[in-house]
PDB file of C-alpha atoms in Angstrom:
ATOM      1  CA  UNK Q  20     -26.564 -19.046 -25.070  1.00 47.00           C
ATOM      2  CA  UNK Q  21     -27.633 -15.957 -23.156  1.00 43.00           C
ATOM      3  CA  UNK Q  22     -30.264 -19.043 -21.636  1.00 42.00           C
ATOM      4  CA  UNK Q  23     -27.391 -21.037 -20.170  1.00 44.00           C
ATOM      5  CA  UNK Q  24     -25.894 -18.150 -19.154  1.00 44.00           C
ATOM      6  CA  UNK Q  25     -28.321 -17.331 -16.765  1.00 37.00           C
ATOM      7  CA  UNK Q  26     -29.139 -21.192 -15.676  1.00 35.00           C
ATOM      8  CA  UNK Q  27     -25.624 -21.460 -14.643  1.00 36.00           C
ATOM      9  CA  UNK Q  28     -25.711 -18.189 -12.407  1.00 37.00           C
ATOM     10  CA  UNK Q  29     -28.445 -19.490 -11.019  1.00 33.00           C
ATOM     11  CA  UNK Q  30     -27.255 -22.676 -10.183  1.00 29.00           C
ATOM     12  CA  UNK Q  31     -24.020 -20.658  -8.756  1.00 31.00           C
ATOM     13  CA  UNK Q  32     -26.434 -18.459  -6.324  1.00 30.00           C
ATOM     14  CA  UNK Q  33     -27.906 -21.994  -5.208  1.00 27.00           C
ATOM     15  CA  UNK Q  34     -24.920 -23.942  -4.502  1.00 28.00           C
ATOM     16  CA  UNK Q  35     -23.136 -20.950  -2.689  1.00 33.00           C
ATOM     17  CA  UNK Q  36     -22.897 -21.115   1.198  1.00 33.00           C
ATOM     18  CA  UNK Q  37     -25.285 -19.244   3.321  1.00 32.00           C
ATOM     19  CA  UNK Q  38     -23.581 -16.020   4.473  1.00 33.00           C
ATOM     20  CA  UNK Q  39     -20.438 -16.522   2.224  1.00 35.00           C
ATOM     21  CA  UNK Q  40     -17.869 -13.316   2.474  1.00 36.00           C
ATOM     22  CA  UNK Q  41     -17.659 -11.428  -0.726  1.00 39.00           C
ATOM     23  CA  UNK Q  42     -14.408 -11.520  -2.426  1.00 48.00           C
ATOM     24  CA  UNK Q  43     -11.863  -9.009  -0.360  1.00 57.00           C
ATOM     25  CA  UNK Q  44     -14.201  -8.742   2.881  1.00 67.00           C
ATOM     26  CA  UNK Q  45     -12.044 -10.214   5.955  1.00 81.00           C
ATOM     27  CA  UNK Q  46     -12.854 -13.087   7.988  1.00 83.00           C
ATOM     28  CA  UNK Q  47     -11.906 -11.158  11.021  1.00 93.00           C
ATOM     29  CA  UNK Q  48      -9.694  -8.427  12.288  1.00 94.00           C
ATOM     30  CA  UNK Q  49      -7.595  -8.666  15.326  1.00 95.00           C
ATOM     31  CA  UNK Q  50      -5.427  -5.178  15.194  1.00 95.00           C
ATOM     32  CA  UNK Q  51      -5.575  -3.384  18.983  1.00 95.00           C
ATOM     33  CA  UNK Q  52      -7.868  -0.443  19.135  1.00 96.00           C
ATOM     34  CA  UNK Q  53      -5.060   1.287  20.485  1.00 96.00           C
ATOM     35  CA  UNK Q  54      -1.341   1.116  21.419  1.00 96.00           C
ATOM     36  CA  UNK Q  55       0.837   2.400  23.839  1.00 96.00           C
ATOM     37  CA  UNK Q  56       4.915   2.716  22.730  1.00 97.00           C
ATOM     38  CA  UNK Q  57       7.493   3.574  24.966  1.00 96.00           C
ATOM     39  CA  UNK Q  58      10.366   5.278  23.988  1.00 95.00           C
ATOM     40  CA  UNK Q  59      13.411   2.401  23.857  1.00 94.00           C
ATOM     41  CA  UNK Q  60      16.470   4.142  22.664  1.00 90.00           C
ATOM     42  CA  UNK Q  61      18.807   2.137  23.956  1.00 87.00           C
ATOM     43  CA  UNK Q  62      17.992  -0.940  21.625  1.00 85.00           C
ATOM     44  CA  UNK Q  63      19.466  -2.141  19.344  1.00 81.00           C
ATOM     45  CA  UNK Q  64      21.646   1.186  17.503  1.00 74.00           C
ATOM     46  CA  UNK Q  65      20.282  -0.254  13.949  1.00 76.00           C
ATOM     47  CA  UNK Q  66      16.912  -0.632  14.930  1.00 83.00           C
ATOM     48  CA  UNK Q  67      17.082  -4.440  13.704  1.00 85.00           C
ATOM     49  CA  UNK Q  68      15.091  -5.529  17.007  1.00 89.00           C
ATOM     50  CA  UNK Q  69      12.167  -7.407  16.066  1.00 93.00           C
ATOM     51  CA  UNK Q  70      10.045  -9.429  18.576  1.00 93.00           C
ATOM     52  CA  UNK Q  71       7.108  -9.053  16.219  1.00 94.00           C
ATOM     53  CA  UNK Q  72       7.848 -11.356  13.997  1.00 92.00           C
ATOM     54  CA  UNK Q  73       6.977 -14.884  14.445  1.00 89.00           C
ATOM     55  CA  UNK Q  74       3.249 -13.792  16.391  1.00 94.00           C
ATOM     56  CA  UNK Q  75       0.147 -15.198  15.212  1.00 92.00           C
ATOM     57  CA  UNK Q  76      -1.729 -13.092  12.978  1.00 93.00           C
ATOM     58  CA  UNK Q  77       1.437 -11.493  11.505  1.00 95.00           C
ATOM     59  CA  UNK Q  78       2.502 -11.911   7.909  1.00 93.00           C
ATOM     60  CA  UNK Q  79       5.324  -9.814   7.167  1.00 92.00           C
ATOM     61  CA  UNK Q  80       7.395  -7.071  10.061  1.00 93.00           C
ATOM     62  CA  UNK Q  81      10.180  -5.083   8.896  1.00 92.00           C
ATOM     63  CA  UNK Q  82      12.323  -1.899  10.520  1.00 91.00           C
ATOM     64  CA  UNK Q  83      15.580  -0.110   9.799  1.00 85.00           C
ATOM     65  CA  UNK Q  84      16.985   3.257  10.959  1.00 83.00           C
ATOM     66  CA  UNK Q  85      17.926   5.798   7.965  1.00 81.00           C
ATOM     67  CA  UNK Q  86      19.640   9.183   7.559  1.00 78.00           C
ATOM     68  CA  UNK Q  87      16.821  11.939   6.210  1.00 72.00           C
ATOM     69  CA  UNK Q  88      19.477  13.671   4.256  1.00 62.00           C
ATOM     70  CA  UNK Q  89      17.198  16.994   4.569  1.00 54.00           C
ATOM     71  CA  UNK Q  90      13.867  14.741   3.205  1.00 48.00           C
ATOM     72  CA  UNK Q  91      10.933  16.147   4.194  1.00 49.00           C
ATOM     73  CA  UNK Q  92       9.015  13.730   7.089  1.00 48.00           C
ATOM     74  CA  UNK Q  93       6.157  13.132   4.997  1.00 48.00           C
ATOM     75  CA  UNK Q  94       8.319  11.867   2.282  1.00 44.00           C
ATOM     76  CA  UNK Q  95       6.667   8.328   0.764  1.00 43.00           C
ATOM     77  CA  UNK Q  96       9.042   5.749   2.266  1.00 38.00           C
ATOM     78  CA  UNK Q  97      12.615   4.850   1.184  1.00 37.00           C
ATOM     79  CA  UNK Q  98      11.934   7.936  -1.670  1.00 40.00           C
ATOM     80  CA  UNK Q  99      15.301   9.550  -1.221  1.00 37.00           C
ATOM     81  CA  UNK Q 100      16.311   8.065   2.116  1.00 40.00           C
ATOM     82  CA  UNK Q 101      19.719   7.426   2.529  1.00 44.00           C
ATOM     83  CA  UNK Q 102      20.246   3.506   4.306  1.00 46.00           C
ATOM     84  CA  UNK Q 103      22.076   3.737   7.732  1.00 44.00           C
ATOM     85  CA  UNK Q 104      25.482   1.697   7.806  1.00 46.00           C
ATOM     86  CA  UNK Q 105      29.029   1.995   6.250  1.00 44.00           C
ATOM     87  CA  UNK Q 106      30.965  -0.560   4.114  1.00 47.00           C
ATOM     88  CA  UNK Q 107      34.290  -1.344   3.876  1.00 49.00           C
ATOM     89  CA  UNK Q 108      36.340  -1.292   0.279  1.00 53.00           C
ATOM     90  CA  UNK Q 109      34.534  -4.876  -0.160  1.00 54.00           C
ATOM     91  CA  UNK Q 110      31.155  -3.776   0.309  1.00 50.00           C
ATOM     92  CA  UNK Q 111      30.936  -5.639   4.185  1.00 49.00           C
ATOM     93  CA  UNK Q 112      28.993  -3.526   6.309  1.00 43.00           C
ATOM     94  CA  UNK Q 113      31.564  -2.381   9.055  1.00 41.00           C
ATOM     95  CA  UNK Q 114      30.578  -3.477  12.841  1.00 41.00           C
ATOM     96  CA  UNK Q 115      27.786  -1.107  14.603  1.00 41.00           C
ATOM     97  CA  UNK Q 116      29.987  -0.465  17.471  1.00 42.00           C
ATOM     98  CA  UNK Q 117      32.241   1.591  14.461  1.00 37.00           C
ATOM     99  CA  UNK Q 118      28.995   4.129  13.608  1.00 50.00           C
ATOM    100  CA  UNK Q 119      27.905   5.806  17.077  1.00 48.00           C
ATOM    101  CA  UNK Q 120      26.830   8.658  15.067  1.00 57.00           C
ATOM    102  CA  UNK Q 121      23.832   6.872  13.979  1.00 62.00           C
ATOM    103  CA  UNK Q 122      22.534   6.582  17.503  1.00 75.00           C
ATOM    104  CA  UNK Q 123      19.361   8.321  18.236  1.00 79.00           C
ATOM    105  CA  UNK Q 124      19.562  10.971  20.847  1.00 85.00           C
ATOM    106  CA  UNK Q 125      15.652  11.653  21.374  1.00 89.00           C
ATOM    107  CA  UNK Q 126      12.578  11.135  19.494  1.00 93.00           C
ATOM    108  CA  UNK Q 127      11.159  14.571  18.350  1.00 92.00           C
ATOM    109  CA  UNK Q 128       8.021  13.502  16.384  1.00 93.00           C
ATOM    110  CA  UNK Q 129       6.209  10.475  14.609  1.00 94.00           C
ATOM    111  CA  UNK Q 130       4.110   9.367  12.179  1.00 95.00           C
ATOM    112  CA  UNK Q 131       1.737   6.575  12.009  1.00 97.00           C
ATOM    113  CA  UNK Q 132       0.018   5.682   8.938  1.00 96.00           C
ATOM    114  CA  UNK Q 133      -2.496   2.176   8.548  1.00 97.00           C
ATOM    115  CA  UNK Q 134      -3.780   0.669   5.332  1.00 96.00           C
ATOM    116  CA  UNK Q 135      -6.187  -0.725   3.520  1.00 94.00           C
ATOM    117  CA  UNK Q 136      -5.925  -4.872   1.426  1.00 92.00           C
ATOM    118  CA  UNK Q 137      -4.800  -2.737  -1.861  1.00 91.00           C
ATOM    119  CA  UNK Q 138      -2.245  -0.902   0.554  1.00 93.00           C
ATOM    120  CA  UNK Q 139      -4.525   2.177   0.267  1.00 94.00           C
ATOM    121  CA  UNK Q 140      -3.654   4.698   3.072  1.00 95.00           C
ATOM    122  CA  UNK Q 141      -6.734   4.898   5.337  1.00 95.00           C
ATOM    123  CA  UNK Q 142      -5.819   6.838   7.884  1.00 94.00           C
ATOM    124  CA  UNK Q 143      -2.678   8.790   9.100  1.00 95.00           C
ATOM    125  CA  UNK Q 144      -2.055  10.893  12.770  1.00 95.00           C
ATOM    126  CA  UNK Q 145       0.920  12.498  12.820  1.00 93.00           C
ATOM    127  CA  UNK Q 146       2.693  13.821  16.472  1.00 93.00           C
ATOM    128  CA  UNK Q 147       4.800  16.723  17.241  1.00 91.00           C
ATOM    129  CA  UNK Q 148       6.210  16.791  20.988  1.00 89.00           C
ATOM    130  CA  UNK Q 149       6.823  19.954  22.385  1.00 75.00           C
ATOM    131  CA  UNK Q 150      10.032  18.565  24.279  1.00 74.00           C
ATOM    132  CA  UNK Q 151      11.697  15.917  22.689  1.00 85.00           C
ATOM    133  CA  UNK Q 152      10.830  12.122  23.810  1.00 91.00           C
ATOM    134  CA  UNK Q 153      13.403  10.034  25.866  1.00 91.00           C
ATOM    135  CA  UNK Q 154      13.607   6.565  27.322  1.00 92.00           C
ATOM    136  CA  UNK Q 155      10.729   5.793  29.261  1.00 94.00           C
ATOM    137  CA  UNK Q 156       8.756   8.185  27.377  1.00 95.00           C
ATOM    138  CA  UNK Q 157       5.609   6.968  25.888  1.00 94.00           C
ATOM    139  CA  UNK Q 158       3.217   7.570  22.711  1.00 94.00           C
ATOM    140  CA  UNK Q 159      -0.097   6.299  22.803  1.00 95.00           C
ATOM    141  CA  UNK Q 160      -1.545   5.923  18.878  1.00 95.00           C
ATOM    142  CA  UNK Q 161      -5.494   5.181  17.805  1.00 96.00           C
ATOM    143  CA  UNK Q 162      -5.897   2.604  15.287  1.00 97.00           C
ATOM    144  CA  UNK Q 163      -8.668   3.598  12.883  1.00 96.00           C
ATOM    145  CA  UNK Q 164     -10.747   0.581  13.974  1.00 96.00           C
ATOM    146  CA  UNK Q 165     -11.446   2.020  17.191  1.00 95.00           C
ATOM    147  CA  UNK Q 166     -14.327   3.338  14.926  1.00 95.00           C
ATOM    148  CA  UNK Q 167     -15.713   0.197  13.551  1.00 96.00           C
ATOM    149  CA  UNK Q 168     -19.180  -0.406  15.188  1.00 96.00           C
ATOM    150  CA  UNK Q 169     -19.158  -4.229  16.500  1.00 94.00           C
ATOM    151  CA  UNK Q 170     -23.346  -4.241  15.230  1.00 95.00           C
ATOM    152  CA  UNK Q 171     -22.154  -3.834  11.499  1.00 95.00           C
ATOM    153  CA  UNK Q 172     -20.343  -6.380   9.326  1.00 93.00           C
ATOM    154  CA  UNK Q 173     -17.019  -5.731   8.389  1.00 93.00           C
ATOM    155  CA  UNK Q 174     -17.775  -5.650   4.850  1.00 91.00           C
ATOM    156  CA  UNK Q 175     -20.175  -2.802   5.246  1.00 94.00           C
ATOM    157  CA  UNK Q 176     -17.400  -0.921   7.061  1.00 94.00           C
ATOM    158  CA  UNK Q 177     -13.904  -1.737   5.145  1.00 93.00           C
ATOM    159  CA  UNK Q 178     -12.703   1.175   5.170  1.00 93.00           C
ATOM    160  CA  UNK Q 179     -12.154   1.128   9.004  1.00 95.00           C
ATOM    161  CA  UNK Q 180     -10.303  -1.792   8.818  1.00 96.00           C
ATOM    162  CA  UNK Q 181      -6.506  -1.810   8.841  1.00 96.00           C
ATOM    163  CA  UNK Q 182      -4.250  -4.718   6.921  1.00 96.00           C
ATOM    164  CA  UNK Q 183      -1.258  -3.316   7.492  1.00 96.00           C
ATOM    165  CA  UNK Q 184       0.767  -0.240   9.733  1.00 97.00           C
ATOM    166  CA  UNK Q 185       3.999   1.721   8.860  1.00 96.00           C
ATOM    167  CA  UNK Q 186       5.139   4.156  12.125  1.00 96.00           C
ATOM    168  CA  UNK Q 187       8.380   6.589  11.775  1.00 94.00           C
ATOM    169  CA  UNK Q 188       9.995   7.878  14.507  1.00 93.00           C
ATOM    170  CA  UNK Q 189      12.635  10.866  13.819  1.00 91.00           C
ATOM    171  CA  UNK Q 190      15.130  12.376  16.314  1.00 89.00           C
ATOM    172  CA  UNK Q 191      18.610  13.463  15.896  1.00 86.00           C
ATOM    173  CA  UNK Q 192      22.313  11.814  16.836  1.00 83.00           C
ATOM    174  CA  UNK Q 193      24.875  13.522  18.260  1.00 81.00           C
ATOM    175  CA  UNK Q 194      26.154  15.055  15.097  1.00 79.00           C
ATOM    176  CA  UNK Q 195      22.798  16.996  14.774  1.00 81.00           C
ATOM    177  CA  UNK Q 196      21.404  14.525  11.865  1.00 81.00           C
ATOM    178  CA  UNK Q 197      17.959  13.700  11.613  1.00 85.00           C
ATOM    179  CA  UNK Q 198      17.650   9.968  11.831  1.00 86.00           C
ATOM    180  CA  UNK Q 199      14.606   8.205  10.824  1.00 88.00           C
ATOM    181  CA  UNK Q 200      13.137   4.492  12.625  1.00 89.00           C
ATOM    182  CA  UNK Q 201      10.731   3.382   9.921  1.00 91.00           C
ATOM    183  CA  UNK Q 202       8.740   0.035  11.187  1.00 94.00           C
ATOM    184  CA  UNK Q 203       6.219  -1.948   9.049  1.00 95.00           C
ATOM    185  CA  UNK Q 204       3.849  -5.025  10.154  1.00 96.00           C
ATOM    186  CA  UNK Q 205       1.124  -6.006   8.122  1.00 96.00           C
ATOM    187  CA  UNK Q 206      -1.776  -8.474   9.781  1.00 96.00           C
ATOM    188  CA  UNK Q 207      -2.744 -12.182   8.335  1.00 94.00           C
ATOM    189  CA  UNK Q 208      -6.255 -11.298   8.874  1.00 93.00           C
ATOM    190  CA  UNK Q 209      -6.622 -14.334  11.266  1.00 91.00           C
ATOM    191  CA  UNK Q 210      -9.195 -14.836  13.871  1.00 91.00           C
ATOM    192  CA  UNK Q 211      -8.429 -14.991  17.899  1.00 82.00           C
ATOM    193  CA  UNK Q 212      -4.359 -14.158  17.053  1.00 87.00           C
ATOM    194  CA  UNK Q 213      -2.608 -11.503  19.087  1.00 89.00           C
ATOM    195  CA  UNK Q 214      -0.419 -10.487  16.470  1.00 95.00           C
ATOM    196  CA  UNK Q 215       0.675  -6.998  19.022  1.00 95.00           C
ATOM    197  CA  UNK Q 216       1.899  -8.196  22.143  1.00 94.00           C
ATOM    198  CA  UNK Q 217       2.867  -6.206  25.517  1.00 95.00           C
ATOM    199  CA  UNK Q 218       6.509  -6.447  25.995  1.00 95.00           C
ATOM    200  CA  UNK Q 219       7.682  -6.921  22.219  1.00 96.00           C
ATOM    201  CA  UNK Q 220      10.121  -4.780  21.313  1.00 95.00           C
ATOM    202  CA  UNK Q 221      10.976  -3.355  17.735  1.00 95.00           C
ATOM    203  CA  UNK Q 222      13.406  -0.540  16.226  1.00 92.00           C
ATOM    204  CA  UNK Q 223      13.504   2.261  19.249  1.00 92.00           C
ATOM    205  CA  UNK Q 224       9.760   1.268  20.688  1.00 95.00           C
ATOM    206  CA  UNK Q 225       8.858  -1.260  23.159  1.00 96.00           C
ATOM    207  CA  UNK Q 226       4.685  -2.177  23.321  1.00 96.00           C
ATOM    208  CA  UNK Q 227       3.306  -0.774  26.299  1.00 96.00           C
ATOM    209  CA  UNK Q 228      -0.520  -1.426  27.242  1.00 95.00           C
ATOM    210  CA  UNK Q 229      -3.044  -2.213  24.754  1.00 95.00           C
ATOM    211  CA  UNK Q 230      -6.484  -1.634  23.919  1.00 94.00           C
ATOM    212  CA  UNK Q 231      -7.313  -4.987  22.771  1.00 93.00           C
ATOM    213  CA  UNK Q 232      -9.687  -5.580  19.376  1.00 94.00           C
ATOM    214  CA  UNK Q 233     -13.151  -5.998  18.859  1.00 94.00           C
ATOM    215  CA  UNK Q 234     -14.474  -9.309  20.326  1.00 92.00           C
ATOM    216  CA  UNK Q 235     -17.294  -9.549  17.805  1.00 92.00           C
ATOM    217  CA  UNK Q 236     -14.545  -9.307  14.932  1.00 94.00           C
ATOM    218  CA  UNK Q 237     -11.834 -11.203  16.717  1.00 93.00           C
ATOM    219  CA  UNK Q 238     -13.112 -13.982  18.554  1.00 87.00           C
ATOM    220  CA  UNK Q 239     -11.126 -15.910  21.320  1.00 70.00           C
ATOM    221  CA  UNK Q 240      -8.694 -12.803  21.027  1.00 60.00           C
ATOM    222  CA  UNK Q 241      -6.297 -13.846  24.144  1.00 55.00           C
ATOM    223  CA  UNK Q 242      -6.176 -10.648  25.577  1.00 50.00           C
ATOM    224  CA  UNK Q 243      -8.983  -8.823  27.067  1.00 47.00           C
ATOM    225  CA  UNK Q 244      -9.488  -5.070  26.641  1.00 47.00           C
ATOM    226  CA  UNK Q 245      -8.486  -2.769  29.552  1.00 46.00           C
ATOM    227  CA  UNK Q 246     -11.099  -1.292  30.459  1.00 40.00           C
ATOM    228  CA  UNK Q 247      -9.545   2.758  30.275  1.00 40.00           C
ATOM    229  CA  UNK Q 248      -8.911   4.982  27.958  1.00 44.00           C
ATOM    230  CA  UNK Q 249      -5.693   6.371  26.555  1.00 48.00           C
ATOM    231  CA  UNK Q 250      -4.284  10.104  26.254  1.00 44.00           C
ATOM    232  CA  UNK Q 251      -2.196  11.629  23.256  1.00 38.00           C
ATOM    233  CA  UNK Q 252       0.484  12.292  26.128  1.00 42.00           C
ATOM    234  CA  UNK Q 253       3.334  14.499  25.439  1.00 46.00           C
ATOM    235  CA  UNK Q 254       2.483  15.075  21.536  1.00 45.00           C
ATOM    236  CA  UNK Q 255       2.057  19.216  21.594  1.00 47.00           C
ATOM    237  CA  UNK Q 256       0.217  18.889  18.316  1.00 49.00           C
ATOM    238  CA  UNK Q 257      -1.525  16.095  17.166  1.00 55.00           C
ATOM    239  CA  UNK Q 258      -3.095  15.889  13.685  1.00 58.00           C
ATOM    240  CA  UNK Q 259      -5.136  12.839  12.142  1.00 59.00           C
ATOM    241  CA  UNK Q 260      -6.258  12.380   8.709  1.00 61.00           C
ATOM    242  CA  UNK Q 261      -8.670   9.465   7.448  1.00 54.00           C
ATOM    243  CA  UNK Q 262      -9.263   9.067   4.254  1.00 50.00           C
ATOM    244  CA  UNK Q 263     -13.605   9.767   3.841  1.00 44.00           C
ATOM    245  CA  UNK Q 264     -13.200   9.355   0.033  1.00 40.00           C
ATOM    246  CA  UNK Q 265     -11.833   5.712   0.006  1.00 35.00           C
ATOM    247  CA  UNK Q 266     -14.336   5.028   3.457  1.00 40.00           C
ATOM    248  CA  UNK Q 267     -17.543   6.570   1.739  1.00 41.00           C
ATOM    249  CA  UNK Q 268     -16.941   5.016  -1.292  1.00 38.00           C
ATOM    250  CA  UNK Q 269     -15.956   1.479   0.328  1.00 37.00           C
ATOM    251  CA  UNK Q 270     -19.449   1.881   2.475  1.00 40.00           C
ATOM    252  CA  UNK Q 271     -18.397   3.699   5.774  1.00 39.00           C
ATOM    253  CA  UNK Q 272     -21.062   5.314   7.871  1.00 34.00           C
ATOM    254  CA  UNK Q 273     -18.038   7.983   8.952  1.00 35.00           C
ATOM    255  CA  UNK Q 274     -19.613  11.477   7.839  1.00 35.00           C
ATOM    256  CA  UNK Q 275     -17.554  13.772   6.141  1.00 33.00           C
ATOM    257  CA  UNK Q 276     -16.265  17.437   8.003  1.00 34.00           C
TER     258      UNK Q 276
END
């Protein structure tokens, strides 16, 4: 028994492709290096925008504006988040024009959080702008794979390699409320798709430039990579947080502090 068992691995090792990916290791990754937002607050006033859906390399988008009801920023999302909207006595949502109150004045911080296949959070940078953000404004955000090194399989480095992204954006009304634009995309893992595109536009953000992926892990990617750099901008305090645990563990050559 113990015989067979090791004939048929054998034959298993022989008939397996040269250079086949081991189970969870993506074929490619095409998220931008880096992204540039600019402030769009006079969108649609539920955040229900969404030009990101329906781009190649994009499985699943979603974004909706909520009350924080004195929740904490960093609360996990939808935990005690009251939805945005009023109903009528038959539970119809009432027309948007009827809630101006849920109408974001400015944008006073963010957070933007990527993650890994098991929806593992692998990084997270969080912004706090010393004057509050208003149309036009930007935010310029660092995907973690800006540290992936192009000589080194993605396999060896998984844990620098984002499947999906959740941003919030929190400002206030009129009333004084904190109001909360929580957006979610999460990537098909495709090769040469450009699932972010300048000009989409989704909740209170329009994309601005981009720092386009890899080539070497996103071939025939249809846009090229500028070739600058981008600044923090306005954020008066920036903070970012990977998660060295999950990377070491998953192979990462990212040292610890």
């Amino acid at each position: 028994m113990i015989k067979s068992s090791i004939i048929l691995a054998a034959l298993v090792a022989l008939l397996a492709p040269n250079g086949a990916r081991p189970q969870g290791a993506p074929e490619c990754t095409c998220s931008p290096k880096a992204f540039q937002f600019i402030i769009s607050l006079d969108l649609d006033p539920l955040c229900e925008n969404n030009d990101i859906e329906g781009n190649a390399g994009i499985t699943e988008v979603s974004t909706g504006c909520f009350i924080e009801a004195g929740i904490p920023p960093d609360t996990p999302i939808f935990e005690g988040i009251e939805e945005i909207g009023i109903k009528d006595d038959e539970g119809m949502m009432i027309p948007e024009e009827l809630n101006p109150d849920f109408v974001l004045m400015n944008i006073t911080s963010s957070i933007f959080k990527e993650f890994n296949e098991d929806g593992d959070k692998i990084t997270e940078t969080k912004q706090y702008y010393g004057s509050t953000l208003e149309n036009g404004n930007q935010i310029n955000l660092f995907s973690v794979s800006t540290s992936l090194d192009p000589s080194v399989s993605l396999e060896d480095q998984i844990g620098k390699v984002p499947y999906s992204v959740e941003i919030r954006l929190f400002g206030y009304n009129e009333e004084g409320q904190l109001i909360s634009n929580i957006i979610k995309w999460s990537y098909d893992m495709s090769c040469g798709s450009d699932p972010i595109q300048t000009g989409d536009t989704i909740g209170r953000i329009t994309v601005g430039d981009l720092i386009g992926p890899w080539p070497q892990f996103c071939p025939k990617a249809p846009s090229p990579s500028p070739s600058y750099s981008m600044s923090y901008g306005k954020a008066s305090k920036t903070t970012t947080k990977t998660n060295k645990a999950y990377n070491s563990k998953m192979g990462n050559r990212e040292s610890a502090d």
